[in-house]
Amino acid sequence: MARKASPAWCLSAALLLVALGIASAGPALVPDSVKPDPKGDGYIVSFTLNVTVAYGAPSCFARSIVLTSGYFEPAIVINQGDTLRINLINNIPASFPTVSDGISIHYHGLRMSGPAAWLDGVSYIGLCPVAPGSSYQYEFKVNDPPGTYLWHDHAAGFKGDGLEGPLIVLPPRAGPPVLPQPGAAPAWPPAAQPDLWSYDGDETLFLGDWYHATTSSMLFRLNQPFDNAKVTNDSGAWNWVGNPQAVLVNGAGFYGDCSLYPVAGGGPTPPACAPSAFTVAAGRSAQQPWASNNNPGCTHTQVTVQPGKTYRLRLVNAALLVYMTVCFEGHNVTLIAADAVPVAPVSTQCVDVNSGQRIDVLLKADQPAANYWISVVPQYRTGAPAGYAVLHYAAAGVNASTFPATTAPQPVSITPWSDSMNAKVVLAPELLVPSTDPKVARYRRPGQASLAPPAAASKLVYVNLSQPLFNENGQLRWALDNVAMPRTPPCQPLLSSLRKDPKYLTKQAVPASQLNGTGVGPNVLVGTAGKSRTTPVYYEGLSPVPVYPSVGLHIVELAGGAVVDLIVNNNPANSFNGDLRPVDGPTRIAMEQHPFHLHGHRFWVLGRGTGGNYNASAHAAGLNTANPSYRDTVTIAAGGWAYLRFVADNPGIWPFHCHILPHIFMGQQLYFVEDIKNLAPPPSKTPKCPSACRYNFAPYTKSWLRAKYGMSGWELPPL
Ligand SMILES: *[C@@H]1O[C@H](CO)[C@@H](O)[C@H](O)[C@H]1NC(C)=O
Ligand SMILES: *[C@@H]1O[C@H](CO)[C@@H](O)[C@H](O)[C@H]1NC(C)=O
Ligand SMILES: *[C@@H]1O[C@H](CO)[C@@H](O)[C@H](O)[C@H]1NC(C)=O
Ligand SMILES: *[C@@H]1O[C@H](CO)[C@@H](O)[C@H](O)[C@H]1NC(C)=O
Ligand SMILES: *[C@@H]1O[C@H](CO)[C@@H](O)[C@H](O)[C@H]1NC(C)=O
Ligand SMILES: *[C@@H]1O[C@H](CO)[C@@H](O)[C@H](O)[C@H]1NC(C)=O
Ligand SMILES: *[C@@H]1O[C@H](CO)[C@@H](O)[C@H](O)[C@H]1NC(C)=O
Ligand SMILES: [Cu+2]
């Protein structure tokens, strides 16, 4: 099945490229209905997300993909002030291999305050996941600032198979909507009041890295022993997901884009453009190539512009893994917003956007009419392929079916943003002074006169990242302060458990006396568990950092109104608080950047650095407390640190986690448990919880996989 990349093969792929089509931007879901809200002055906008599995080839290679109401990664578009109603139907077959108990939608970047805290979509926090064959209706009001967000599955892995898309909040409606006749589709996207900037066109570039194996078939192997001494025939061996096979822009791309690299003459290492070696059920690959109107596949996205006009481009990095730099050939763009918060304008040709981040830019089509490359280049992953879209001027003599005549920009020639460029991304000055202009005011919450940070913090949380190797079973994990955190069982939402018993978590806290030995057990949670199984709880700041790497719920309690300073140090994987026992097994020296995302909040990025830990005497004076960027996802540099500040003004349980999916799966998260006594009551209806659910740290042995999915006909890791 696997096909080895060779220069000759890549050359033929290059010729093939010319024959491949160009598609315009991705679809936006049309709501089922738009109705006046009987309880308020807004409108209830209802969408159906009918989630199915199909064979598809977004990169030109056929595999199982997840579709939403027949579309691949469609956008959800609403106006600020709307009530969003999402009818989620899980039609993924129960036989489809997965590390999850169902699906659950997270609205990335939205605050989800009040009763919406239950609907944030991380399975087992507010709700159980929606099991195959069942459905659930989310409903909450969107008062968040207009801007660019994303929606995605947050149960385990389906985001990587396509269960995600842009979530665009437009300014409030320009007037009452034209309500559709019964049975007719509403006009969409809706008209909106003017924003802070004026532009003639609005396009989203939804960026994803794409693998030729399904996400769960890759995640299973992350739980198999990393330590060779622990590998048996049945355990299988740890296997990193590796570089993606393609980069998609609005669901379109081509895995043969590696041919755009200059292989001859000492260019960069060409990425592997061959399909991966994962098992595909016999007969399935015969359906390649695959294409339909919903997902053209084998194409490159085209952004068409009229000469002289200005466009807002919304860049969304929805990658499983890679940090991306997006460059606009022949053009400089102006940054206008980062994670949906307006920033001071900065002109640049290339824009850095890490997984989970969004950057909005303005592009003026003021260059000679032609076709230009929009290149999407992965950073920090040597050999990962780039992705390409085309900026097409609609003008006489510019052929819409051809690629630019120039050589596509090469990854090695593009460096990530420097510290000084990152430091230019600061809050827009309008947001720092009081204003009654609705264009400005809608970017603040009621009572917020300025978006500048509070002057001082009342609580300091200090976490070190590490990558422990567990002696017990040879599993490799990512940890915060030596605790790697799985998804719970017990199979019930943590918020419900805490509401019923405020001491629910405290009762399971690991006593301080057990943190300096092997007495913590079981360090390695295995198998499935029912509703009564408890999980060790580690309290940041209350318990000392465990000396031995540990597995459990990692909790930071926050009192309502606390101003929290969160300092994250990112050192070599097995330094300081990794496994402090004598090294048993291979040495890990991984050191890499991590995009950390906080739910339920934005944080001010007061400072970031490289070259070691945060050191107050060296760095405190350089922190920006005047106009720092105010975001929900930040890059913690390899070997560096980030200094974040946020206000605990949103009762609920809010994860802080790396947005690299394999890393969160390996434990790189903690939960802020915030002001629970002021938590809103739960929704009246909730998805039914499973009677037994799986720890995502469970060992996925070959015999287990074979017994459960071997006859299912879907892709599996080598058994
Ligand atoms: C969901 O999609 C499947 C496959 O297209 C279809 O058979 C089913 O009727 C749809 N369900 C709903 C409720 O639209
Ligand atoms: C492991 O698999 C190899 C190759 O199939 C076989 O030769 C060996 O006997 C197996 N070992 C055990 C303990 O089953
Ligand atoms: C983009 O900005 C750079 C740096 O300021 C400048 O040298 C270049 O000429 C600009 N390009 C265009 C097309 O305006
Ligand atoms: C545009 O390019 C396509 C593909 O190369 C070609 O078939 C077509 O003839 C071109 N059209 C014009 C008007 O040159
Ligand atoms: C994090 O690491 C630094 C440097 O080794 C150490 O001083 C600090 O105590 C660690 N923090 C925690 C919470 O372990
Ligand atoms: C843990 O116990 C060992 C052996 O008693 C002792 O040497 C060490 O100092 C202890 N470490 C901590 C952090 O308490
Ligand atoms: C912290 O910074 C101060 C001032 O630059 C320096 O003297 C000190 O050695 C640094 N500490 C560490 C642990 O690097
Ligand atoms: Cu990470």
mmCIF file with all atom_site columns, C-alpha atoms in Angstrom, residues 295-463:
data_model
loop_
_atom_site.group_PDB
_atom_site.id
_atom_site.type_symbol
_atom_site.label_atom_id
_atom_site.label_alt_id
_atom_site.label_comp_id
_atom_site.label_asym_id
_atom_site.label_entity_id
_atom_site.label_seq_id
_atom_site.pdbx_PDB_ins_code
_atom_site.Cartn_x
_atom_site.Cartn_y
_atom_site.Cartn_z
_atom_site.occupancy
_atom_site.B_iso_or_equiv
_atom_site.pdbx_formal_charge
_atom_site.auth_seq_id
_atom_site.auth_comp_id
_atom_site.auth_asym_id
_atom_site.auth_atom_id
_atom_site.pdbx_PDB_model_num
ATOM 1   C CA . ASN A 1 295 ? -15.550 18.454 -1.010  1.00 0.00 ? 295 ASN A CA 1
ATOM 2   C CA . PRO A 1 296 ? -13.846 18.921 -4.332  1.00 0.00 ? 296 PRO A CA 1
ATOM 3   C CA . GLY A 1 297 ? -10.609 17.224 -3.204  1.00 0.00 ? 297 GLY A CA 1
ATOM 4   C CA . CYS A 1 298 ? -7.456  17.296 -5.335  1.00 0.00 ? 298 CYS A CA 1
ATOM 5   C CA . THR A 1 299 ? -7.818  21.044 -5.645  1.00 0.00 ? 299 THR A CA 1
ATOM 6   C CA . HIS A 1 300 ? -6.304  24.225 -4.275  1.00 0.00 ? 300 HIS A CA 1
ATOM 7   C CA . THR A 1 301 ? -8.403  26.934 -2.716  1.00 0.00 ? 301 THR A CA 1
ATOM 8   C CA . GLN A 1 302 ? -8.660  30.138 -4.685  1.00 0.00 ? 302 GLN A CA 1
ATOM 9   C CA . VAL A 1 303 ? -9.322  33.540 -3.163  1.00 0.00 ? 303 VAL A CA 1
ATOM 10  C CA . THR A 1 304 ? -10.697 35.781 -5.915  1.00 0.00 ? 304 THR A CA 1
ATOM 11  C CA . VAL A 1 305 ? -10.212 39.529 -5.528  1.00 0.00 ? 305 VAL A CA 1
ATOM 12  C CA . GLN A 1 306 ? -11.330 42.522 -7.568  1.00 0.00 ? 306 GLN A CA 1
ATOM 13  C CA . PRO A 1 307 ? -8.482  44.927 -8.375  1.00 0.00 ? 307 PRO A CA 1
ATOM 14  C CA . GLY A 1 308 ? -8.386  47.872 -5.967  1.00 0.00 ? 308 GLY A CA 1
ATOM 15  C CA . LYS A 1 309 ? -10.681 46.314 -3.356  1.00 0.00 ? 309 LYS A CA 1
ATOM 16  C CA . THR A 1 310 ? -9.830  45.444 0.264   1.00 0.00 ? 310 THR A CA 1
ATOM 17  C CA . TYR A 1 311 ? -10.475 42.027 1.790   1.00 0.00 ? 311 TYR A CA 1
ATOM 18  C CA . ARG A 1 312 ? -10.674 40.742 5.321   1.00 0.00 ? 312 ARG A CA 1
ATOM 19  C CA . LEU A 1 313 ? -9.020  37.330 5.490   1.00 0.00 ? 313 LEU A CA 1
ATOM 20  C CA . ARG A 1 314 ? -9.649  35.227 8.588   1.00 0.00 ? 314 ARG A CA 1
ATOM 21  C CA . LEU A 1 315 ? -6.760  32.808 9.145   1.00 0.00 ? 315 LEU A CA 1
ATOM 22  C CA . VAL A 1 316 ? -7.678  29.908 11.410  1.00 0.00 ? 316 VAL A CA 1
ATOM 23  C CA . ASN A 1 317 ? -5.096  27.299 12.372  1.00 0.00 ? 317 ASN A CA 1
ATOM 24  C CA . ALA A 1 318 ? -7.085  24.159 13.166  1.00 0.00 ? 318 ALA A CA 1
ATOM 25  C CA . ALA A 1 319 ? -4.084  21.817 12.959  1.00 0.00 ? 319 ALA A CA 1
ATOM 26  C CA . LEU A 1 320 ? -3.629  18.659 14.951  1.00 0.00 ? 320 LEU A CA 1
ATOM 27  C CA . LEU A 1 321 ? 0.039   19.457 15.207  1.00 0.00 ? 321 LEU A CA 1
ATOM 28  C CA . VAL A 1 322 ? 1.734   22.151 13.181  1.00 0.00 ? 322 VAL A CA 1
ATOM 29  C CA . TYR A 1 323 ? 2.493   25.818 13.688  1.00 0.00 ? 323 TYR A CA 1
ATOM 30  C CA . MET A 1 324 ? 2.012   27.651 10.402  1.00 0.00 ? 324 MET A CA 1
ATOM 31  C CA . THR A 1 325 ? 3.321   30.741 8.672   1.00 0.00 ? 325 THR A CA 1
ATOM 32  C CA . VAL A 1 326 ? 1.046   32.124 5.959   1.00 0.00 ? 326 VAL A CA 1
ATOM 33  C CA . CYS A 1 327 ? 2.700   34.306 3.306   1.00 0.00 ? 327 CYS A CA 1
ATOM 34  C CA . PHE A 1 328 ? 1.075   36.438 0.631   1.00 0.00 ? 328 PHE A CA 1
ATOM 35  C CA . GLU A 1 329 ? 3.204   36.627 -2.469  1.00 0.00 ? 329 GLU A CA 1
ATOM 36  C CA . GLY A 1 330 ? 3.758   40.215 -3.625  1.00 0.00 ? 330 GLY A CA 1
ATOM 37  C CA . HIS A 1 331 ? 1.503   41.693 -0.930  1.00 0.00 ? 331 HIS A CA 1
ATOM 38  C CA . ASN A 1 332 ? 1.733   43.028 2.577   1.00 0.00 ? 332 ASN A CA 1
ATOM 39  C CA . VAL A 1 333 ? -1.287  42.474 4.762   1.00 0.00 ? 333 VAL A CA 1
ATOM 40  C CA . THR A 1 334 ? -2.338  44.413 7.867   1.00 0.00 ? 334 THR A CA 1
ATOM 41  C CA . LEU A 1 335 ? -3.011  42.535 11.085  1.00 0.00 ? 335 LEU A CA 1
ATOM 42  C CA . ILE A 1 336 ? -6.323  43.637 12.608  1.00 0.00 ? 336 ILE A CA 1
ATOM 43  C CA . ALA A 1 337 ? -7.297  40.992 15.162  1.00 0.00 ? 337 ALA A CA 1
ATOM 44  C CA . ALA A 1 338 ? -5.741  38.127 17.101  1.00 0.00 ? 338 ALA A CA 1
ATOM 45  C CA . ASP A 1 339 ? -8.072  35.489 18.593  1.00 0.00 ? 339 ASP A CA 1
ATOM 46  C CA . ALA A 1 340 ? -11.020 37.826 17.867  1.00 0.00 ? 340 ALA A CA 1
ATOM 47  C CA . VAL A 1 341 ? -9.588  40.820 19.739  1.00 0.00 ? 341 VAL A CA 1
ATOM 48  C CA . PRO A 1 342 ? -8.593  43.895 17.694  1.00 0.00 ? 342 PRO A CA 1
ATOM 49  C CA . VAL A 1 343 ? -4.869  44.616 17.650  1.00 0.00 ? 343 VAL A CA 1
ATOM 50  C CA . ALA A 1 344 ? -2.854  47.687 16.693  1.00 0.00 ? 344 ALA A CA 1
ATOM 51  C CA . PRO A 1 345 ? -2.272  47.525 12.921  1.00 0.00 ? 345 PRO A CA 1
ATOM 52  C CA . VAL A 1 346 ? 0.980   45.860 11.832  1.00 0.00 ? 346 VAL A CA 1
ATOM 53  C CA . SER A 1 347 ? 2.015   45.453 8.202   1.00 0.00 ? 347 SER A CA 1
ATOM 54  C CA . THR A 1 348 ? 3.690   42.188 7.228   1.00 0.00 ? 348 THR A CA 1
ATOM 55  C CA . GLN A 1 349 ? 4.017   39.803 4.321   1.00 0.00 ? 349 GLN A CA 1
ATOM 56  C CA . CYS A 1 350 ? 3.840   36.672 6.491   1.00 0.00 ? 350 CYS A CA 1
ATOM 57  C CA . VAL A 1 351 ? 1.562   35.843 9.406   1.00 0.00 ? 351 VAL A CA 1
ATOM 58  C CA . ASP A 1 352 ? 2.293   33.289 12.131  1.00 0.00 ? 352 ASP A CA 1
ATOM 59  C CA . VAL A 1 353 ? -0.642  31.360 13.495  1.00 0.00 ? 353 VAL A CA 1
ATOM 60  C CA . ASN A 1 354 ? -0.304  28.405 15.826  1.00 0.00 ? 354 ASN A CA 1
ATOM 61  C CA . SER A 1 355 ? -2.810  25.599 16.353  1.00 0.00 ? 355 SER A CA 1
ATOM 62  C CA . GLY A 1 356 ? -5.920  27.063 18.003  1.00 0.00 ? 356 GLY A CA 1
ATOM 63  C CA . GLN A 1 357 ? -5.017  30.658 17.101  1.00 0.00 ? 357 GLN A CA 1
ATOM 64  C CA . ARG A 1 358 ? -6.807  32.961 14.681  1.00 0.00 ? 358 ARG A CA 1
ATOM 65  C CA . ILE A 1 359 ? -5.383  36.047 13.004  1.00 0.00 ? 359 ILE A CA 1
ATOM 66  C CA . ASP A 1 360 ? -7.470  38.410 10.879  1.00 0.00 ? 360 ASP A CA 1
ATOM 67  C CA . VAL A 1 361 ? -5.768  40.565 8.265   1.00 0.00 ? 361 VAL A CA 1
ATOM 68  C CA . LEU A 1 362 ? -6.726  43.113 5.623   1.00 0.00 ? 362 LEU A CA 1
ATOM 69  C CA . LEU A 1 363 ? -5.372  42.592 2.122   1.00 0.00 ? 363 LEU A CA 1
ATOM 70  C CA . LYS A 1 364 ? -5.619  45.331 -0.492  1.00 0.00 ? 364 LYS A CA 1
ATOM 71  C CA . ALA A 1 365 ? -5.625  44.053 -4.065  1.00 0.00 ? 365 ALA A CA 1
ATOM 72  C CA . ASP A 1 366 ? -3.368  46.873 -5.262  1.00 0.00 ? 366 ASP A CA 1
ATOM 73  C CA . GLN A 1 367 ? -0.711  44.913 -7.138  1.00 0.00 ? 367 GLN A CA 1
ATOM 74  C CA . PRO A 1 368 ? -0.473  44.112 -10.864 1.00 0.00 ? 368 PRO A CA 1
ATOM 75  C CA . ALA A 1 369 ? -3.404  41.849 -11.817 1.00 0.00 ? 369 ALA A CA 1
ATOM 76  C CA . ALA A 1 370 ? -2.131  38.251 -11.753 1.00 0.00 ? 370 ALA A CA 1
ATOM 77  C CA . ASN A 1 371 ? -2.282  35.020 -9.778  1.00 0.00 ? 371 ASN A CA 1
ATOM 78  C CA . TYR A 1 372 ? -0.204  34.945 -6.580  1.00 0.00 ? 372 TYR A CA 1
ATOM 79  C CA . TRP A 1 373 ? 0.658   32.168 -4.146  1.00 0.00 ? 373 TRP A CA 1
ATOM 80  C CA . ILE A 1 374 ? -0.767  32.093 -0.666  1.00 0.00 ? 374 ILE A CA 1
ATOM 81  C CA . SER A 1 375 ? 1.642   29.653 0.971   1.00 0.00 ? 375 SER A CA 1
ATOM 82  C CA . VAL A 1 376 ? 1.067   27.893 4.277   1.00 0.00 ? 376 VAL A CA 1
ATOM 83  C CA . VAL A 1 377 ? 4.344   26.696 5.676   1.00 0.00 ? 377 VAL A CA 1
ATOM 84  C CA . PRO A 1 378 ? 4.694   24.504 8.760   1.00 0.00 ? 378 PRO A CA 1
ATOM 85  C CA . GLN A 1 379 ? 7.371   25.574 11.232  1.00 0.00 ? 379 GLN A CA 1
ATOM 86  C CA . TYR A 1 380 ? 9.399   23.591 13.781  1.00 0.00 ? 380 TYR A CA 1
ATOM 87  C CA . ARG A 1 381 ? 8.662   20.266 12.026  1.00 0.00 ? 381 ARG A CA 1
ATOM 88  C CA . THR A 1 382 ? 11.482  19.490 9.638   1.00 0.00 ? 382 THR A CA 1
ATOM 89  C CA . GLY A 1 383 ? 10.252  17.875 6.460   1.00 0.00 ? 383 GLY A CA 1
ATOM 90  C CA . ALA A 1 384 ? 6.552   18.674 6.965   1.00 0.00 ? 384 ALA A CA 1
ATOM 91  C CA . PRO A 1 385 ? 4.913   19.654 3.663   1.00 0.00 ? 385 PRO A CA 1
ATOM 92  C CA . ALA A 1 386 ? 3.556   23.110 2.932   1.00 0.00 ? 386 ALA A CA 1
ATOM 93  C CA . GLY A 1 387 ? 0.104   23.891 1.550   1.00 0.00 ? 387 GLY A CA 1
ATOM 94  C CA . TYR A 1 388 ? -0.847  26.342 -1.158  1.00 0.00 ? 388 TYR A CA 1
ATOM 95  C CA . ALA A 1 389 ? -3.811  28.465 -2.179  1.00 0.00 ? 389 ALA A CA 1
ATOM 96  C CA . VAL A 1 390 ? -4.063  30.977 -5.003  1.00 0.00 ? 390 VAL A CA 1
ATOM 97  C CA . LEU A 1 391 ? -4.848  34.686 -4.762  1.00 0.00 ? 391 LEU A CA 1
ATOM 98  C CA . HIS A 1 392 ? -6.564  35.365 -8.078  1.00 0.00 ? 392 HIS A CA 1
ATOM 99  C CA . TYR A 1 393 ? -7.192  38.843 -9.474  1.00 0.00 ? 393 TYR A CA 1
ATOM 100 C CA . ALA A 1 394 ? -10.456 38.846 -11.423 1.00 0.00 ? 394 ALA A CA 1
ATOM 101 C CA . ALA A 1 395 ? -9.184  40.859 -14.365 1.00 0.00 ? 395 ALA A CA 1
ATOM 102 C CA . ALA A 1 396 ? -8.871  40.539 -18.104 1.00 0.00 ? 396 ALA A CA 1
ATOM 103 C CA . GLY A 1 397 ? -5.954  38.350 -19.075 1.00 0.00 ? 397 GLY A CA 1
ATOM 104 C CA . VAL A 1 398 ? -5.637  36.588 -15.697 1.00 0.00 ? 398 VAL A CA 1
ATOM 105 C CA . ASN A 1 399 ? -6.532  32.924 -16.173 1.00 0.00 ? 399 ASN A CA 1
ATOM 106 C CA . ALA A 1 400 ? -8.509  31.583 -13.189 1.00 0.00 ? 400 ALA A CA 1
ATOM 107 C CA . SER A 1 401 ? -7.470  28.003 -13.966 1.00 0.00 ? 401 SER A CA 1
ATOM 108 C CA . THR A 1 402 ? -3.719  28.325 -13.813 1.00 0.00 ? 402 THR A CA 1
ATOM 109 C CA . PHE A 1 403 ? -1.240  28.510 -10.977 1.00 0.00 ? 403 PHE A CA 1
ATOM 110 C CA . PRO A 1 404 ? 1.061   31.491 -10.509 1.00 0.00 ? 404 PRO A CA 1
ATOM 111 C CA . ALA A 1 405 ? 3.998   31.454 -12.887 1.00 0.00 ? 405 ALA A CA 1
ATOM 112 C CA . THR A 1 406 ? 6.487   31.934 -10.042 1.00 0.00 ? 406 THR A CA 1
ATOM 113 C CA . THR A 1 407 ? 8.083   29.149 -7.982  1.00 0.00 ? 407 THR A CA 1
ATOM 114 C CA . ALA A 1 408 ? 6.009   28.621 -4.842  1.00 0.00 ? 408 ALA A CA 1
ATOM 115 C CA . PRO A 1 409 ? 7.680   30.048 -1.706  1.00 0.00 ? 409 PRO A CA 1
ATOM 116 C CA . GLN A 1 410 ? 9.918   27.505 -0.025  1.00 0.00 ? 410 GLN A CA 1
ATOM 117 C CA . PRO A 1 411 ? 9.656   26.587 3.648   1.00 0.00 ? 411 PRO A CA 1
ATOM 118 C CA . VAL A 1 412 ? 13.312  27.065 4.503   1.00 0.00 ? 412 VAL A CA 1
ATOM 119 C CA . SER A 1 413 ? 13.259  30.582 3.147   1.00 0.00 ? 413 SER A CA 1
ATOM 120 C CA . ILE A 1 414 ? 10.599  31.621 5.639   1.00 0.00 ? 414 ILE A CA 1
ATOM 121 C CA . THR A 1 415 ? 11.446  32.027 9.299   1.00 0.00 ? 415 THR A CA 1
ATOM 122 C CA . PRO A 1 416 ? 8.895   32.182 12.111  1.00 0.00 ? 416 PRO A CA 1
ATOM 123 C CA . TRP A 1 417 ? 8.123   35.569 13.623  1.00 0.00 ? 417 TRP A CA 1
ATOM 124 C CA . SER A 1 418 ? 10.927  37.001 15.701  1.00 0.00 ? 418 SER A CA 1
ATOM 125 C CA . ASP A 1 419 ? 10.457  38.074 19.326  1.00 0.00 ? 419 ASP A CA 1
ATOM 126 C CA . SER A 1 420 ? 10.314  41.687 18.177  1.00 0.00 ? 420 SER A CA 1
ATOM 127 C CA . MET A 1 421 ? 7.566   40.911 15.640  1.00 0.00 ? 421 MET A CA 1
ATOM 128 C CA . ASN A 1 422 ? 5.594   39.003 18.278  1.00 0.00 ? 422 ASN A CA 1
ATOM 129 C CA . ALA A 1 423 ? 5.945   41.980 20.608  1.00 0.00 ? 423 ALA A CA 1
ATOM 130 C CA . LYS A 1 424 ? 4.254   44.221 18.001  1.00 0.00 ? 424 LYS A CA 1
ATOM 131 C CA . VAL A 1 425 ? 1.006   42.280 18.362  1.00 0.00 ? 425 VAL A CA 1
ATOM 132 C CA . VAL A 1 426 ? -0.634  44.460 21.035  1.00 0.00 ? 426 VAL A CA 1
ATOM 133 C CA . LEU A 1 427 ? -4.152  45.600 21.887  1.00 0.00 ? 427 LEU A CA 1
ATOM 134 C CA . ALA A 1 428 ? -5.742  48.149 19.545  1.00 0.00 ? 428 ALA A CA 1
ATOM 135 C CA . PRO A 1 429 ? -5.492  51.595 21.208  1.00 0.00 ? 429 PRO A CA 1
ATOM 136 C CA . GLU A 1 430 ? -9.272  52.174 20.881  1.00 0.00 ? 430 GLU A CA 1
ATOM 137 C CA . LEU A 1 431 ? -9.860  49.358 23.359  1.00 0.00 ? 431 LEU A CA 1
ATOM 138 C CA . LEU A 1 432 ? -7.756  50.962 26.082  1.00 0.00 ? 432 LEU A CA 1
ATOM 139 C CA . VAL A 1 433 ? -9.863  54.104 26.578  1.00 0.00 ? 433 VAL A CA 1
ATOM 140 C CA . PRO A 1 434 ? -13.568 54.517 27.415  1.00 0.00 ? 434 PRO A CA 1
ATOM 141 C CA . SER A 1 435 ? -15.833 54.866 24.394  1.00 0.00 ? 435 SER A CA 1
ATOM 142 C CA . THR A 1 436 ? -19.548 54.804 23.736  1.00 0.00 ? 436 THR A CA 1
ATOM 143 C CA . ASP A 1 437 ? -19.071 54.127 20.016  1.00 0.00 ? 437 ASP A CA 1
ATOM 144 C CA . PRO A 1 438 ? -20.867 50.804 19.526  1.00 0.00 ? 438 PRO A CA 1
ATOM 145 C CA . LYS A 1 439 ? -18.150 49.704 17.085  1.00 0.00 ? 439 LYS A CA 1
ATOM 146 C CA . VAL A 1 440 ? -15.692 49.800 19.985  1.00 0.00 ? 440 VAL A CA 1
ATOM 147 C CA . ALA A 1 441 ? -18.022 48.975 22.862  1.00 0.00 ? 441 ALA A CA 1
ATOM 148 C CA . ARG A 1 442 ? -19.059 45.630 21.419  1.00 0.00 ? 442 ARG A CA 1
ATOM 149 C CA . TYR A 1 443 ? -15.511 44.355 21.936  1.00 0.00 ? 443 TYR A CA 1
ATOM 150 C CA . ARG A 1 444 ? -15.918 44.766 25.701  1.00 0.00 ? 444 ARG A CA 1
ATOM 151 C CA . ARG A 1 445 ? -18.221 43.251 28.235  1.00 0.00 ? 445 ARG A CA 1
ATOM 152 C CA . PRO A 1 446 ? -20.612 45.530 30.148  1.00 0.00 ? 446 PRO A CA 1
ATOM 153 C CA . GLY A 1 447 ? -18.685 47.455 32.785  1.00 0.00 ? 447 GLY A CA 1
ATOM 154 C CA . GLN A 1 448 ? -15.276 46.978 31.125  1.00 0.00 ? 448 GLN A CA 1
ATOM 155 C CA . ALA A 1 449 ? -13.983 50.511 30.432  1.00 0.00 ? 449 ALA A CA 1
ATOM 156 C CA . SER A 1 450 ? -10.687 49.273 29.052  1.00 0.00 ? 450 SER A CA 1
ATOM 157 C CA . LEU A 1 451 ? -9.279  45.955 27.923  1.00 0.00 ? 451 LEU A CA 1
ATOM 158 C CA . ALA A 1 452 ? -5.965  46.681 29.681  1.00 0.00 ? 452 ALA A CA 1
ATOM 159 C CA . PRO A 1 453 ? -4.990  44.117 32.350  1.00 0.00 ? 453 PRO A CA 1
ATOM 160 C CA . PRO A 1 454 ? -5.426  44.669 36.096  1.00 0.00 ? 454 PRO A CA 1
ATOM 161 C CA . ALA A 1 455 ? -2.264  46.153 37.579  1.00 0.00 ? 455 ALA A CA 1
ATOM 162 C CA . ALA A 1 456 ? -1.468  43.311 39.949  1.00 0.00 ? 456 ALA A CA 1
ATOM 163 C CA . ALA A 1 457 ? -2.328  39.668 40.542  1.00 0.00 ? 457 ALA A CA 1
ATOM 164 C CA . SER A 1 458 ? -3.729  38.037 43.671  1.00 0.00 ? 458 SER A CA 1
ATOM 165 C CA . LYS A 1 459 ? -2.632  34.489 42.822  1.00 0.00 ? 459 LYS A CA 1
ATOM 166 C CA . LEU A 1 460 ? 0.430   33.030 41.178  1.00 0.00 ? 460 LEU A CA 1
ATOM 167 C CA . VAL A 1 461 ? 0.356   29.666 39.410  1.00 0.00 ? 461 VAL A CA 1
ATOM 168 C CA . TYR A 1 462 ? 3.686   28.365 38.226  1.00 0.00 ? 462 TYR A CA 1
ATOM 169 C CA . VAL A 1 463 ? 3.867   25.286 36.014  1.00 0.00 ? 463 VAL A CA 1
#
